[in-house]
Amino acid sequence: MTSTLAVITVAAEAEPLIRWAARFAKTRGGPLTVVRCVTGKQRQAFQRVTSDAMAQTDGVVAEALRTIHESDDLDAEVFALQDPDPVKVLLAEMRSRNVSLVIAGTGGRLPQTAPRVQLANGLMQHAPCDVLLLDTGDNPGESCKRILVPLMSDYSSFALRNAVDMAKRCGGVVAPLWVGARIGADSRDVASREMDLVLREQSIAESDTIKPTVVVADEPNGAILSEGANCDLVLLGAGSDRILRDLRTASVEDEVARADAEPSIGVIRPGKWSASRSGLLHGLLPRLKADDRVALFDRIQAGSRLNADFAIMISLSTSIAALGLLKNSTAVLIGAMLVAPLMTPLIGQALALVQGNMRLFRRSFHAMTFGIACALALSMLISFVTPENEATLAILERGTPDLLDLFVALVSGIAAGYAFSRSGISEVIVGVAIATALVPPLATAGITFASGRWDISAGAAILFITNLVAIVLGAAFVFRSLGVHATWQGMKSQKWPWGIVLGLIALSLALIEPLATRLSDQIQIGQTRPMAFPVSKRMLDAIRQKVSEQPGISLVLAGRGATEGTVDVGILLAANKPVPSAFVEELTQIVRQIAGRDIRVKIIVVQQAQIIERVPPTRVAP
C-alpha cells in the first residue's frame, strides 16, 4: 500500500496543509504521515512524536496534533526532523515507506533563498514520487467544494485527473479552465473549441462533477486569479514552482479584484521514471475510460477475425506485394502495405495479452497464422509462374535486415497501439502500416525460397519475425500505460500472458545479435546494392554458357544499363589471352537473340596480369 507524506515547516500552514493532504491520501487509499521539518545545523533524527512534551515547545507540532485530534475522520502519524540537508533524509524515508505523493508547503511571495522554499523545490526536483507544492494562502482548507484546474500548463492532464478523483470522493466540483486570447468577435467560440479538444483528448466530458470554464483575457494569470477567487484550491500541473510564484505576485490592478481570502494554490507533477510505479508516462498519457476501452475492444476484435474478407484482402495484398517486388516498384509496394490486413491481428494479440483475454488471443492468432501461410504460399506460386526473374533491389533490401529495423518496428507498434486507442487519430494507422511493412517481407521470403535463394529468404523471414515481435510488445506497452487492463484483476492465477510476453522479450533479445551483426557489416563494408541492373536469368545463363566454352576467358559482370543510356546490356570479361572478334560477335548475337530485338550490347575485355610474389631486393657485394 502506498502512502502520502505531508511536510510542514511553519505553524500557519499546518492546519490547511494537513486537511488537503488528508483528502489526497483518502483519494489514493493510503495512510497519511505528517513531518515537521526544520533545516538547521543541529541534527534530530526522523522520529515519531509520541508525547505532548514536544508540542509545548514547538508550535508547528502543536498545530499538527491539534488539527488531527479535532478531526473525527483524520488519522495520521506525526514525525519530527531537523537536519542540514532534510531533503536527503526525506528521500530515504519515501523509499522505505513506499510514498506515492509528497506534499510540501511553500510560499509564493517568499524569496527563492528562503529555507522553506528551498526545501519544497528540492523535493520537487529530486523526489521520485508525485510531488505537490502547496501555498495555502488564506484558505483554512475546511472545504473542498470547488477546485480550479487551468489547462495551459505542462502536466495539466495529470492535475485534472487528481482533482477529479478528489472531487468525486469529497462531493465537490472541478472547474477545468481555458484562457483564450482576444482575437476578435470569435474569441470565445474559438476558446470553447480549444477547451473541447483538450477535454476530449483526456476522455473527460462535462458532468455534475466537471464544470468546464472558458475565459477570454489578455493576461492568463489575472484570469486564473479571478476565477480562483471563488474556489478552495487552484491546482496546476507543472514541474517547478514558477507558475505558482507568478500567480502570487501577478499584477491585477486593471482586470481582477483580489478576493479578501486568497485560495490555496498548488503545483503538482507526476512521479519520475525511476519511481516504482508506472513512472512519467502514467502522468502524461491519457487514461482510457470504460467506454473507450470497450470501443477499443470492438474495433480490434472486428478486424482480428478470420473470415472471407480477411482471406481476400491478404491474398490481394500478397499478390500486389509480390508483383511490386518483382517489378522493383516502390509505389506498388506501398499499395500492398495499405490493403494488407495483418496489422490488426497483431494489435489484437497485444490487447489480449494485456487483458488476459484468451478468446481474443486465439482468434487473432488464427487470423495471423492463416495470413502468414497464405502470403508464403501465394508468393511462392507467383515465383513459380515467373521463374526468369532475378532478385531486384526491393527483394535484396528486405533480405538484409539490421538492428534499425527492430527499432522501427518497436516504435511503429507503439504508434499503432496509441492510434487504435484514440478514435480521433485512428487514420494514422495507414502511416504505421507503411512504416512497418508486414506483407512485403513475407512475399520476399516466399519468392526467394521458391527460387532457391535461401540467404535472402532467411533474411526476409527474420525481418518479418522482428516486425511481429516488436509490434506486439510495443502495442501491449501502450495499452498497459493507457489503463487497458480491465480483466486483469481477478485473473492473477493465469500465467499464460506472462509466459508469452517473456517469450516475446526473449525472442527479441535473440534477434538483436544477428541484426546487430548485419548493421555492423553494413557500417564496415557498405549496404547490399547490385553493381548493375540485373539481366534476365535466361540471358545470364546463356552468357555464362558461351563464356565457359572459351578457355582463358571468365565472366565478371553482366548487367542492364539505364533507361536512356547509350548501352542496353553491358558485359565485362576477364581474359589471360587475346579474345577473338568472332567470339565477341557470337556473344553479341546471343544476347540480341534472347532479347528479341537489335539492342545495344557493349562487351569490355580486361586483360589479366599475373600476380607474383614480392621479390626481396638483391644485395650487391661491396
XYZ file of C-alpha atoms in Angstrom:
622
model
C 0.000 0.000 0.000
C 1.274 3.452 -0.899
C 1.205 6.389 1.495
C 1.098 10.189 1.415
C 3.728 12.347 3.120
C 2.976 15.930 4.231
C 5.986 18.170 5.015
C 5.264 21.199 7.235
C 7.705 23.952 8.157
C 5.584 26.755 9.694
C 2.645 26.719 12.112
C 0.383 28.894 9.958
C 0.231 26.292 7.199
C -0.160 23.240 9.446
C -3.965 23.071 9.602
C -4.816 23.758 5.906
C -1.962 21.671 4.575
C -2.862 18.670 6.722
C -6.519 18.926 5.665
C -5.605 18.966 1.964
C -3.059 16.181 2.460
C -5.721 14.063 4.203
C -8.041 14.458 1.189
C -5.326 13.390 -1.244
C -4.409 10.440 0.996
C -8.019 9.214 1.170
C -8.369 9.588 -2.599
C -5.314 7.396 -3.082
C -6.413 4.915 -0.466
C -3.329 5.036 1.766
C -2.230 6.358 5.174
C -1.019 9.900 5.854
C 2.274 10.762 7.524
C 2.945 14.334 8.722
C 6.538 15.556 9.139
C 7.515 18.735 10.964
C 10.746 19.631 9.143
C 13.469 22.098 10.180
C 16.575 22.986 8.192
C 19.338 23.617 10.717
C 22.867 22.792 11.754
C 21.756 20.639 14.671
C 20.586 17.149 13.764
C 17.470 15.460 15.069
C 16.764 12.068 13.596
C 13.494 11.315 11.847
C 11.389 10.198 14.797
C 7.753 9.914 15.758
C 6.181 12.445 18.138
C 4.852 10.255 20.956
C 4.059 12.795 23.686
C 2.732 16.297 24.159
C 6.058 17.449 25.591
C 7.378 18.451 22.194
C 4.108 20.155 21.315
C 4.591 22.525 24.282
C 7.859 23.809 22.819
C 7.150 23.520 19.083
C 4.223 25.462 17.698
C 4.233 23.558 14.389
C 3.901 20.213 16.135
C 1.202 21.633 18.387
C -0.845 22.827 15.409
C -0.420 19.498 13.642
C -1.561 17.492 16.662
C -4.489 19.833 17.313
C -5.698 19.561 13.699
C -5.513 15.771 13.777
C -7.233 15.465 17.190
C -10.069 17.838 16.264
C -10.857 15.978 13.022
C -13.038 12.929 13.509
C -12.143 11.364 10.157
C -8.415 12.226 10.155
C -5.886 9.666 11.328
C -2.210 10.430 10.805
C 1.168 9.895 12.432
C 3.317 12.954 13.230
C 7.109 12.876 12.950
C 9.814 15.469 13.556
C 13.049 16.031 11.611
C 15.902 18.522 11.833
C 18.899 18.249 9.544
C 21.231 20.450 7.451
C 20.027 18.518 4.389
C 16.465 17.391 5.172
C 15.703 16.548 1.526
C 18.202 13.689 1.625
C 16.637 12.246 4.792
C 13.111 12.628 3.428
C 14.031 10.845 0.166
C 15.275 7.860 2.167
C 12.046 7.781 4.194
C 9.966 7.960 0.993
C 11.619 4.839 -0.359
C 11.192 2.906 2.866
C 7.548 3.932 3.321
C 6.527 3.469 -0.338
C 5.346 7.067 -0.620
C 3.325 7.803 -3.760
C 2.726 11.513 -3.072
C 4.665 14.081 -1.052
C 3.001 17.411 -0.228
C 5.233 20.271 0.877
C 4.249 23.746 1.977
C 5.786 26.706 0.185
C 5.334 30.460 -0.127
C 4.747 32.084 -3.463
C 5.905 35.508 -2.265
C 8.966 34.319 -0.353
C 12.434 34.682 -1.919
C 13.992 31.635 -3.563
C 16.674 31.582 -0.864
C 14.170 31.065 1.959
C 14.760 27.653 3.640
C 11.078 26.768 3.267
C 11.172 27.408 -0.481
C 14.496 25.605 -0.938
C 13.120 22.548 0.862
C 9.998 22.462 -1.329
C 11.988 22.938 -4.553
C 14.449 20.238 -3.511
C 11.605 17.758 -3.131
C 10.124 18.854 -6.460
C 13.461 18.275 -8.163
C 14.585 15.026 -6.549
C 11.575 13.100 -5.227
C 10.831 10.008 -7.360
C 7.123 10.029 -6.469
C 4.367 12.523 -7.276
C 5.025 15.939 -5.718
C 2.570 18.702 -4.745
C 3.867 22.104 -3.623
C 1.081 23.943 -1.810
C 0.804 27.611 -0.901
C -2.222 27.508 1.396
C -2.829 31.279 1.222
C -5.665 32.469 3.475
C -7.806 29.356 2.917
C -8.149 27.217 6.070
C -8.766 24.116 3.967
C -12.031 23.276 5.712
C -13.971 22.554 2.492
C -13.380 21.154 -0.968
C -16.390 22.487 -2.841
C -14.664 23.796 -5.956
C -11.245 23.099 -7.498
C -9.957 25.173 -10.420
C -7.582 23.420 -12.843
C -6.049 25.660 -15.542
C -5.291 23.585 -18.651
C -2.429 25.591 -20.126
C 0.479 24.056 -18.194
C 2.754 21.063 -18.869
C 1.121 18.469 -16.590
C -2.418 19.850 -16.699
C -3.895 16.442 -17.593
C -2.257 14.890 -14.519
C -3.515 17.720 -12.310
C -7.015 17.366 -13.779
C -7.193 13.624 -13.068
C -6.100 14.144 -9.452
C -8.643 16.924 -8.974
C -11.476 14.861 -10.470
C -10.664 11.863 -8.257
C -10.639 14.021 -5.137
C -13.804 15.918 -6.075
C -15.701 12.671 -6.628
C -14.702 11.461 -3.180
C -15.381 14.761 -1.425
C -18.555 15.658 -3.312
C -17.001 18.765 -4.847
C -16.807 20.232 -8.346
C -13.813 20.543 -10.655
C -13.671 23.535 -12.985
C -11.237 22.960 -15.866
C -10.210 26.450 -17.035
C -9.164 27.505 -20.514
C -7.994 31.080 -21.034
C -8.414 32.117 -24.644
C -6.690 35.017 -26.373
C -8.556 38.058 -27.612
C -8.699 37.574 -31.382
C -11.886 39.426 -32.173
C -15.577 38.620 -32.185
C -14.939 34.861 -32.346
C -12.622 34.763 -29.323
C -14.967 32.870 -27.014
C -16.101 30.386 -29.670
C -12.504 29.592 -30.588
C -11.561 29.216 -26.913
C -14.533 26.886 -26.351
C -13.432 24.713 -29.254
C -9.916 24.572 -27.817
C -11.312 23.559 -24.431
C -13.483 20.838 -26.004
C -10.466 19.448 -27.853
C -8.323 19.296 -24.701
C -11.061 17.575 -22.681
C -11.789 15.132 -25.493
C -8.108 14.202 -25.646
C -8.312 13.379 -21.926
C -11.585 11.448 -22.381
C -13.334 13.845 -19.986
C -16.887 15.104 -20.512
C -18.946 17.704 -18.680
C -20.907 16.252 -15.756
C -22.158 17.091 -12.272
C -18.562 16.852 -11.072
C -16.839 18.550 -14.025
C -17.875 22.088 -14.989
C -15.596 23.492 -17.719
C -14.956 27.233 -17.691
C -13.820 29.348 -20.638
C -12.448 32.874 -20.178
C -11.133 35.324 -22.771
C -8.413 37.579 -21.358
C -5.170 39.279 -22.323
C -3.428 38.140 -19.148
C -3.830 34.425 -18.246
C -2.575 34.872 -14.684
C -5.162 37.541 -13.988
C -7.926 35.309 -15.357
C -6.775 32.401 -13.203
C -6.752 34.564 -10.086
C -10.178 35.979 -10.904
C -11.736 32.536 -11.406
C -9.832 31.106 -8.446
C -11.216 33.688 -6.036
C -14.373 31.608 -5.638
C -12.523 28.279 -5.381
C -10.995 26.406 -2.482
C -7.980 25.219 -4.471
C -6.241 26.185 -7.703
C -4.331 23.120 -8.887
C -1.788 23.462 -11.689
C 0.321 20.799 -13.349
C 3.950 21.937 -13.504
C 7.466 20.746 -12.825
C 8.522 23.802 -10.813
C 7.030 26.490 -8.584
C 7.497 29.245 -11.161
C 3.850 29.473 -12.180
C 2.786 29.500 -8.511
C 5.135 32.402 -7.801
C 3.877 34.234 -10.902
C 0.285 33.911 -9.693
C 1.060 35.118 -6.195
C 2.960 38.145 -7.493
C 0.717 38.867 -10.507
C -0.448 42.427 -11.013
C -4.248 42.546 -11.078
C -4.855 46.285 -10.946
C -6.982 46.617 -14.085
C -8.818 43.355 -14.708
C -9.086 41.446 -11.453
C -10.079 42.494 -7.957
C -8.233 40.446 -5.390
C -10.518 38.475 -3.074
C -10.463 39.012 0.669
C -9.303 35.408 1.199
C -6.787 34.017 -1.252
C -7.364 30.419 -2.403
C -4.822 27.716 -1.847
C -2.588 27.292 -4.923
C -0.755 24.076 -5.647
C 1.536 22.804 -8.401
C 1.675 19.048 -8.923
C 3.835 16.877 -11.120
C 3.832 13.112 -11.742
C 6.473 10.785 -10.393
C 9.726 10.431 -12.267
C 10.568 7.427 -14.471
C 12.648 5.890 -11.682
C 9.625 5.591 -9.403
C 8.381 2.137 -8.508
C 5.059 2.601 -10.235
C 4.377 3.331 -13.888
C 6.501 6.493 -13.945
C 6.269 9.545 -16.128
C 4.068 8.001 -18.813
C 1.439 7.354 -16.136
C 1.185 11.075 -15.678
C 1.374 12.132 -19.311
C -0.704 9.607 -21.250
C -4.485 9.972 -21.126
C -6.158 7.105 -19.279
C -8.952 5.421 -21.191
C -12.379 5.285 -19.584
C -14.529 2.168 -19.549
C -16.478 3.234 -22.660
C -13.236 3.916 -24.539
C -11.826 0.520 -23.594
C -14.974 -1.214 -24.809
C -14.867 0.741 -28.084
C -11.190 -0.193 -28.495
C -12.011 -3.866 -27.999
C -14.812 -3.663 -30.564
C -12.544 -2.070 -33.181
C -9.761 -4.575 -32.730
C -11.768 -7.770 -32.392
C -13.746 -6.907 -35.542
C -10.530 -6.729 -37.589
C -8.915 -9.787 -35.975
C -11.406 -12.342 -37.236
C -10.510 -14.942 -39.838
C -13.282 -14.561 -42.384
C -13.779 -14.193 -46.126
C -12.878 -10.506 -46.080
C -9.593 -11.189 -44.315
C -8.701 -14.043 -46.685
C -9.475 -11.966 -49.779
C -7.519 -8.929 -48.589
C -4.443 -10.924 -47.532
C -4.456 -12.677 -50.925
C -4.766 -9.421 -52.838
C -2.151 -7.616 -50.753
C 0.299 -10.515 -51.160
C -0.223 -10.563 -54.919
C 0.341 -6.831 -55.141
C 3.436 -7.049 -52.926
C 4.943 -9.955 -54.888
C 4.451 -8.198 -58.223
C 5.820 -4.968 -56.783
C 8.928 -6.798 -55.559
C 9.488 -8.419 -58.956
C 8.975 -5.077 -60.699
C 11.116 -3.269 -58.100
C 8.300 -0.715 -57.767
C 8.081 1.252 -54.526
C 4.652 2.646 -55.417
C 3.198 -0.848 -55.905
C 4.705 -1.985 -52.598
C 3.105 0.943 -50.782
C -0.226 -0.066 -52.261
C 0.246 -3.581 -50.908
C 1.013 -2.212 -47.448
C -2.146 -0.114 -47.433
C -4.513 -3.011 -48.135
C -2.725 -5.614 -46.002
C -4.914 -6.711 -43.028
C -2.155 -8.284 -40.905
C -1.625 -5.316 -38.573
C -4.956 -5.655 -36.746
C -4.469 -9.300 -35.631
C -1.071 -8.346 -34.188
C -2.619 -5.448 -32.269
C -5.364 -7.863 -31.186
C -2.761 -10.190 -29.687
C -1.218 -7.263 -27.808
C -4.609 -6.287 -26.384
C -5.364 -9.900 -25.478
C -2.078 -10.221 -23.570
C -2.765 -7.058 -21.564
C -6.352 -8.068 -20.806
C -5.629 -11.759 -20.242
C -8.269 -12.452 -22.915
C -7.583 -15.964 -24.214
C -10.504 -15.933 -26.640
C -9.287 -12.773 -28.403
C -5.713 -14.096 -28.432
C -6.747 -17.342 -30.128
C -8.899 -15.521 -32.658
C -6.092 -13.105 -33.522
C -3.512 -15.893 -33.609
C -5.594 -17.956 -36.030
C -6.035 -14.961 -38.346
C -2.316 -14.153 -38.204
C -1.290 -17.779 -38.851
C -3.605 -18.058 -41.832
C -2.322 -14.740 -43.178
C 1.303 -15.850 -42.925
C 0.644 -19.227 -44.577
C -1.447 -17.649 -47.349
C 1.172 -14.989 -48.072
C 4.007 -17.519 -48.277
C 2.074 -19.936 -50.478
C 0.807 -17.273 -52.872
C 4.203 -15.570 -53.227
C 5.855 -18.945 -53.954
C 3.220 -19.612 -56.603
C 3.888 -16.250 -58.239
C 7.617 -17.026 -58.201
C 6.996 -20.345 -59.993
C 4.892 -18.559 -62.619
C 7.664 -16.020 -63.258
C 10.829 -18.168 -62.965
C 13.102 -15.984 -65.065
C 13.120 -13.035 -62.671
C 16.287 -12.144 -60.784
C 16.391 -10.684 -57.284
C 15.541 -6.991 -57.568
C 16.799 -4.230 -55.307
C 13.496 -4.299 -53.387
C 13.960 -8.013 -52.705
C 17.586 -7.575 -51.671
C 16.674 -4.786 -49.226
C 14.138 -6.972 -47.413
C 16.551 -9.856 -47.306
C 19.160 -7.938 -45.343
C 17.512 -6.571 -42.157
C 19.554 -4.904 -39.430
C 19.128 -3.586 -35.894
C 17.469 -0.396 -37.096
C 14.531 -2.457 -38.384
C 13.883 -3.661 -34.830
C 13.680 -0.096 -33.542
C 11.435 0.936 -36.438
C 9.050 -1.924 -35.679
C 9.024 -1.209 -31.932
C 8.226 2.479 -32.385
C 5.623 1.611 -35.022
C 3.983 -0.844 -32.631
C 3.761 1.891 -30.001
C 2.271 4.254 -32.585
C -0.217 1.626 -33.740
C -1.346 0.841 -30.203
C -1.838 4.506 -29.398
C -3.655 5.213 -32.679
C -6.026 2.283 -32.162
C -6.752 3.509 -28.629
C -7.555 7.072 -29.667
C -10.516 7.129 -32.013
C -9.775 10.677 -33.134
C -6.414 9.765 -34.710
C -7.134 6.274 -35.997
C -6.410 7.411 -39.559
C -2.664 7.410 -38.821
C -2.795 3.602 -38.854
C -2.233 3.951 -42.609
C 1.133 5.561 -41.972
C 2.048 2.917 -39.399
C 1.213 0.164 -41.908
C 3.612 1.738 -44.408
C 6.359 2.198 -41.809
C 6.263 -1.457 -40.723
C 5.731 -3.429 -43.915
C 4.441 -6.859 -42.908
C 3.404 -8.419 -46.225
C 6.465 -7.452 -48.373
C 8.918 -9.411 -46.169
C 6.598 -12.437 -46.308
C 6.332 -12.147 -50.089
C 10.119 -11.792 -50.322
C 10.612 -14.932 -48.221
C 8.221 -16.902 -50.452
C 9.672 -15.665 -53.758
C 13.298 -16.292 -52.812
C 12.527 -19.648 -51.182
C 10.904 -20.862 -54.394
C 13.874 -19.673 -56.474
C 16.471 -21.264 -54.193
C 17.885 -18.042 -52.685
C 17.980 -19.372 -49.142
C 20.076 -16.497 -47.739
C 17.640 -13.828 -48.874
C 14.664 -15.933 -47.780
C 16.112 -16.349 -44.282
C 16.804 -12.620 -44.013
C 13.253 -11.729 -45.055
C 11.862 -14.207 -42.513
C 13.984 -12.600 -39.782
C 12.664 -9.174 -40.808
C 9.048 -10.350 -40.561
C 9.591 -12.004 -37.168
C 11.303 -8.828 -35.954
C 8.328 -6.736 -37.042
C 5.841 -9.162 -35.473
C 7.545 -9.334 -32.076
C 8.258 -5.611 -31.792
C 4.749 -4.557 -32.838
C 3.072 -6.839 -30.291
C 5.359 -5.727 -27.454
C 5.138 -2.034 -28.349
C 1.341 -2.066 -28.610
C 0.993 -4.046 -25.357
C 3.175 -1.496 -23.565
C 0.973 1.372 -24.762
C -2.263 -0.412 -23.858
C -0.980 -1.066 -20.348
C 0.142 2.560 -19.968
C -3.288 3.787 -21.067
C -5.007 1.718 -18.388
C -6.298 -1.066 -20.666
C -6.216 -3.929 -18.188
C -9.857 -4.249 -17.190
C -9.946 -8.026 -16.970
C -6.527 -8.390 -15.369
C -7.848 -8.138 -11.839
C -9.140 -11.436 -10.538
C -7.142 -13.327 -13.158
C -3.764 -13.326 -11.420
C -3.695 -17.114 -11.420
C -3.397 -17.092 -15.210
C 0.237 -17.399 -16.176
C -0.092 -17.701 -19.941
C 0.033 -13.924 -20.702
C 3.236 -13.519 -18.715
C 4.733 -16.587 -20.363
C 4.024 -15.267 -23.845
C 5.302 -11.782 -23.017
C 8.522 -13.191 -21.566
C 8.864 -15.429 -24.625
C 8.481 -12.454 -26.969
C 11.041 -10.469 -24.978
C 13.469 -13.407 -25.114
C 12.925 -13.732 -28.864
C 13.547 -10.026 -29.400
C 16.789 -10.295 -27.408
C 17.823 -13.290 -29.511
C 17.202 -11.289 -32.696
C 19.491 -8.488 -31.566
C 22.671 -10.478 -32.268
C 22.090 -11.247 -35.991
C 20.540 -7.832 -36.602
C 23.431 -6.048 -34.903
C 25.908 -8.146 -36.885
C 24.263 -7.138 -40.163
C 24.283 -3.489 -39.135
C 27.977 -3.713 -38.221
C 28.748 -5.306 -41.586
C 26.915 -2.541 -43.407
C 28.852 0.106 -41.485
C 32.186 -1.576 -42.176
C 31.598 -2.824 -45.740
C 28.578 -0.991 -47.089
C 24.950 -1.715 -47.843
C 23.887 -4.524 -50.130
C 23.443 -2.965 -53.565
C 23.781 -4.526 -57.053
C 26.717 -3.375 -59.190
C 24.342 -3.070 -62.168
C 20.719 -3.662 -63.050
C 20.450 -7.453 -63.480
C 19.712 -9.094 -66.806
C 17.160 -11.901 -67.016
C 18.094 -15.319 -65.675
C 17.818 -16.827 -69.171
C 20.184 -14.246 -70.649
C 22.662 -14.622 -67.795
C 22.697 -18.407 -68.147
C 23.275 -18.095 -71.900
C 26.179 -15.666 -71.377
C 27.747 -17.946 -68.789
C 27.380 -20.951 -71.070
C 29.041 -19.195 -74.010
C 31.902 -17.835 -71.889
C 32.558 -21.264 -70.364
C 33.149 -22.667 -73.865
C 36.095 -20.330 -74.445
C 39.207 -21.285 -72.407
C 41.045 -18.461 -70.699
C 38.004 -16.166 -70.517
C 35.788 -15.579 -67.445
C 32.662 -13.520 -66.833
C 32.990 -10.680 -64.331
C 29.669 -8.867 -64.712
C 26.612 -8.745 -66.960
C 24.005 -6.046 -66.421
C 21.495 -3.730 -67.977
C 22.095 -0.035 -68.495
C 19.849 2.876 -67.583
C 16.627 3.533 -69.493
C 18.065 6.398 -71.569
C 21.707 5.322 -71.556
C 23.934 4.535 -74.516
C 24.091 0.798 -73.721
C 21.256 -1.701 -73.223
C 23.373 -4.636 -71.974
C 26.953 -4.444 -70.805
C 29.269 -7.464 -70.357
C 32.615 -7.319 -68.564
C 35.041 -10.156 -69.311
C 38.476 -11.026 -67.946
C 40.943 -12.868 -70.223
C 44.526 -14.020 -69.984
C 44.915 -14.070 -73.770
C 43.629 -12.131 -76.764
C 39.889 -12.582 -77.364
C 38.820 -13.480 -80.924
C 36.478 -10.955 -82.541
C 34.304 -13.841 -83.700
C 33.642 -14.777 -80.067
C 32.600 -11.203 -79.268
C 30.255 -11.153 -82.260
C 28.706 -14.509 -81.334
C 28.142 -13.385 -77.735
C 26.506 -10.191 -79.002
C 24.153 -12.151 -81.254
C 23.192 -14.492 -78.407
C 22.194 -11.518 -76.249
C 20.194 -9.911 -79.068
C 18.507 -13.187 -79.912
C 17.316 -13.674 -76.326
C 16.200 -10.042 -76.158
C 14.223 -10.485 -79.376
C 15.441 -7.245 -80.950
C 18.538 -5.401 -82.059
C 19.630 -3.988 -78.691
C 22.863 -2.155 -77.995
C 25.451 -4.509 -76.479
C 28.791 -3.379 -75.109
C 31.460 -6.003 -74.345
C 34.570 -4.931 -72.451
C 37.536 -7.261 -72.025
C 40.043 -6.751 -69.236
C 43.452 -8.312 -69.827
C 44.521 -10.295 -66.772
C 48.027 -9.827 -65.401
C 49.881 -12.407 -63.351
C 50.194 -11.716 -59.616
C 53.702 -12.537 -58.445
C 55.189 -12.813 -55.010
C 57.244 -9.934 -53.714
C 60.933 -10.429 -54.545
C 63.355 -9.095 -51.940
C 65.944 -6.660 -53.329
C 69.264 -8.193 -54.368
C 72.193 -7.206 -52.222
C 75.278 -6.056 -54.062
C 78.525 -7.257 -52.541
C 80.830 -4.461 -51.531
